[in-house]
Each structure stands twice: as structure tokens, then as C-alpha cells.
Amino acid sequence: IGIDNFKNAGMPMSPERKLQADDLLKRLETDFANSCEAYARMVLLTPQTNALITDKVVAAYRNPDPVMGLLSIKSVLSYYKRERNLLQQLKFKLHLINVDYIATQEEPLKKFAANGYKLIHLQGTCHFPMIENSSAFNEKLEQVLLAV
């Protein structure tokens, strides 16, 4: 069960997104805390996210060890290279509970998820639906658990 991931499974970034990612990595090396905050606000949060949740997420992204944080973000930005292979090796149906602030591209999932997938949409939250709307998230999770 994946929570808000595999949005563009196994596919490389567009040239525009690649430039943004490269720029982010350069900024992380010189101003880690502020660049991590910008990343969280741009990619993980929405303008509608509750201010308390935004503050909590931003604080978490500003405060990790810069060396470990940079390695983690580099890994996230290049993980698509492994996703295709890993999805093809998956021995079970992939269940995704994805939120709608960034659309999930289903064509790669159709192509690479070896044992199929089921996409369940959750509307109106950021990347952290379990925090932002735990009751709606728990309902979707229960649907998945009862179906498997």
C-alpha cells in the first residue's frame, strides 16, 4: 500500500522538472534549511494546508542533518530509475491512496506494475493525508485493507 507516491512511476523527469531539481540541489548545498523549506512548500504542501500542519512539516524539513538530508533528497529525485524495475518485480497488486494536488499518471502504472494496481483518490490534502485529514485517510485505508 503506497500513500501519495508513484505519481509518475518509473518515468524520468521532464526537462523543466530536471532543471528545477538541479537548481534545488545546488541551493541545498549552500543554504540547506531555506532550500528544504522551499522544497516542502513547493512539492509537499498546498496553499490550503492548515497552518499548524504547514509549520510542523516545514520545521521537520528545515532541521535534519544537512549531509543526510541532501543525500535523501538526491535519492528521492533519482529514484525513478529504480521504480520501473522494482514495480516489475512486485509480487502483489499495488494499492495506492494518492491525493489530488498532483495528478497520478496511470500509464506508467499500467505498464510497469507487474501484478496490477488500484488507485484510490483522496481529495483536498497535501502529501500528508494521514495528518491533514486522518478520518478520510483512514476510511480509504480501511477500504484497501478490506479488499485485500
Coordinates of C-alpha atoms in Angstrom, one line a residue:
I1 CA 0.0 0.0 0.0
G2 CA 1.5 3.3 -1.1
I3 CA 0.5 6.6 0.3
D4 CA 0.7 9.5 -2.2
N5 CA 3.5 8.1 -4.3
F6 CA 4.3 6.6 -7.7
K7 CA 2.7 9.7 -9.3
N8 CA 4.8 9.2 -12.4
A9 CA 6.2 5.8 -11.7
G10 CA 9.5 4.8 -13.3
M11 CA 9.5 7.8 -15.7
P12 CA 12.2 10.4 -15.9
M13 CA 11.6 14.0 -15.1
S14 CA 10.6 16.4 -17.8
P15 CA 13.4 18.7 -18.9
E16 CA 11.7 21.5 -17.0
R17 CA 11.5 19.5 -13.7
K18 CA 15.1 18.3 -14.2
L19 CA 16.3 21.9 -14.3
Q20 CA 14.2 22.7 -11.2
A21 CA 15.7 19.6 -9.4
D22 CA 19.3 20.5 -10.4
D23 CA 18.7 24.1 -9.1
L24 CA 17.3 22.7 -5.9
L25 CA 20.3 20.5 -5.3
K26 CA 22.7 23.4 -5.9
R27 CA 20.7 25.6 -3.4
L28 CA 20.7 22.8 -0.8
E29 CA 24.5 22.7 -0.8
T30 CA 24.7 26.4 0.1
D31 CA 21.5 27.1 2.1
F32 CA 20.1 23.8 3.2
A33 CA 17.4 24.9 5.7
N34 CA 15.8 27.5 3.5
S35 CA 16.0 25.4 0.4
C36 CA 14.4 22.4 2.2
E37 CA 11.6 24.7 3.3
A38 CA 11.1 25.9 -0.2
Y39 CA 11.0 22.3 -1.4
A40 CA 8.5 21.2 1.2
R41 CA 6.2 24.2 0.4
M42 CA 6.5 23.7 -3.4
V43 CA 6.2 19.9 -3.6
L44 CA 4.6 18.6 -0.4
L45 CA 2.2 21.2 0.8
T46 CA -0.6 23.2 -0.7
P47 CA -1.9 26.7 -0.1
Q48 CA -4.9 25.2 1.6
T49 CA -2.9 23.1 4.1
N50 CA -3.7 24.1 7.7
A51 CA -1.0 26.5 9.0
L52 CA -0.2 24.2 12.0
I53 CA 0.5 21.3 9.7
T54 CA 2.5 23.5 7.4
D55 CA 4.6 24.8 10.3
K56 CA 5.2 21.2 11.5
V57 CA 6.2 19.9 8.1
V58 CA 8.4 23.0 7.4
A59 CA 10.2 22.6 10.7
A60 CA 10.8 18.9 10.0
Y61 CA 12.3 19.7 6.6
R62 CA 14.4 22.6 7.9
N63 CA 16.1 20.7 10.8
P64 CA 17.6 17.4 9.6
D65 CA 21.4 16.9 9.3
P66 CA 22.3 18.7 6.1
V67 CA 24.5 15.9 4.8
M68 CA 21.9 13.2 5.4
G69 CA 19.1 15.4 4.2
L70 CA 21.0 16.2 0.9
L71 CA 21.6 12.5 0.3
S72 CA 18.0 11.7 1.0
I73 CA 16.7 14.3 -1.4
K74 CA 19.2 13.3 -4.1
S75 CA 17.9 9.7 -3.7
V76 CA 14.2 10.8 -4.0
L77 CA 15.0 12.9 -7.1
S78 CA 16.7 10.0 -8.9
Y79 CA 14.6 7.1 -7.5
Y80 CA 12.5 6.9 -10.7
K81 CA 15.5 5.0 -12.2
R82 CA 14.8 2.1 -9.8
E83 CA 11.0 2.3 -9.7
R84 CA 10.4 0.7 -13.0
N85 CA 12.5 -2.4 -12.1
L86 CA 11.0 -2.7 -8.6
L87 CA 7.4 -2.4 -9.8
Q88 CA 8.1 -5.1 -12.3
Q89 CA 9.3 -7.4 -9.5
L90 CA 6.4 -6.6 -7.2
K91 CA 4.6 -9.9 -6.4
F92 CA 1.4 -8.3 -5.3
K93 CA -1.2 -5.9 -6.6
L94 CA -0.1 -2.3 -5.8
H95 CA -2.7 -0.3 -3.9
L96 CA -2.2 3.5 -3.9
I97 CA -4.0 6.1 -1.9
N98 CA -3.0 9.2 -3.7
V99 CA -4.1 12.8 -3.1
D100 CA -5.1 15.1 -6.0
Y101 CA -2.8 18.1 -5.5
I102 CA -0.5 16.5 -8.1
A103 CA -2.2 14.1 -10.6
T104 CA -1.2 10.4 -10.7
Q105 CA -0.1 9.4 -14.2
E106 CA -1.7 5.9 -14.7
E107 CA 0.0 4.9 -18.0
P108 CA 3.3 4.0 -16.3
L109 CA 1.5 2.1 -13.6
K110 CA -0.4 0.1 -16.3
K111 CA 2.9 -0.6 -18.0
F112 CA 5.2 -1.4 -15.0
A113 CA 3.1 -2.7 -12.1
A114 CA 3.6 -6.4 -12.7
N115 CA 0.5 -7.6 -10.8
G116 CA -1.7 -4.6 -11.5
Y117 CA -2.6 -1.7 -9.3
K118 CA -5.6 0.0 -7.8
L119 CA -5.6 3.8 -7.4
I120 CA -7.8 5.3 -4.7
H121 CA -8.1 9.1 -4.9
L122 CA -8.2 11.3 -1.8
Q123 CA -9.1 14.9 -2.4
G124 CA -8.1 18.1 -0.8
T125 CA -5.0 17.3 1.2
C126 CA -1.3 17.8 0.8
H127 CA 1.3 14.9 0.6
F128 CA 0.5 14.0 4.2
P129 CA -3.2 13.0 4.2
M130 CA -2.8 10.9 7.3
I131 CA -2.0 14.2 9.2
E132 CA -4.2 16.7 7.3
N133 CA -7.4 14.6 7.1
S134 CA -6.9 11.5 9.1
S135 CA -10.5 10.4 9.2
A136 CA -10.8 10.5 5.3
F137 CA -7.4 8.8 5.0
N138 CA -8.4 6.1 7.5
E139 CA -11.6 5.4 5.5
K140 CA -9.6 4.9 2.3
L141 CA -7.1 2.8 4.1
E142 CA -9.8 0.6 5.5
Q143 CA -11.3 0.2 2.0
V144 CA -7.9 -1.1 0.8
L145 CA -7.4 -3.4 3.8
L146 CA -10.9 -4.9 3.4
A147 CA -10.3 -5.5 -0.3
V148 CA -7.1 -7.5 0.0

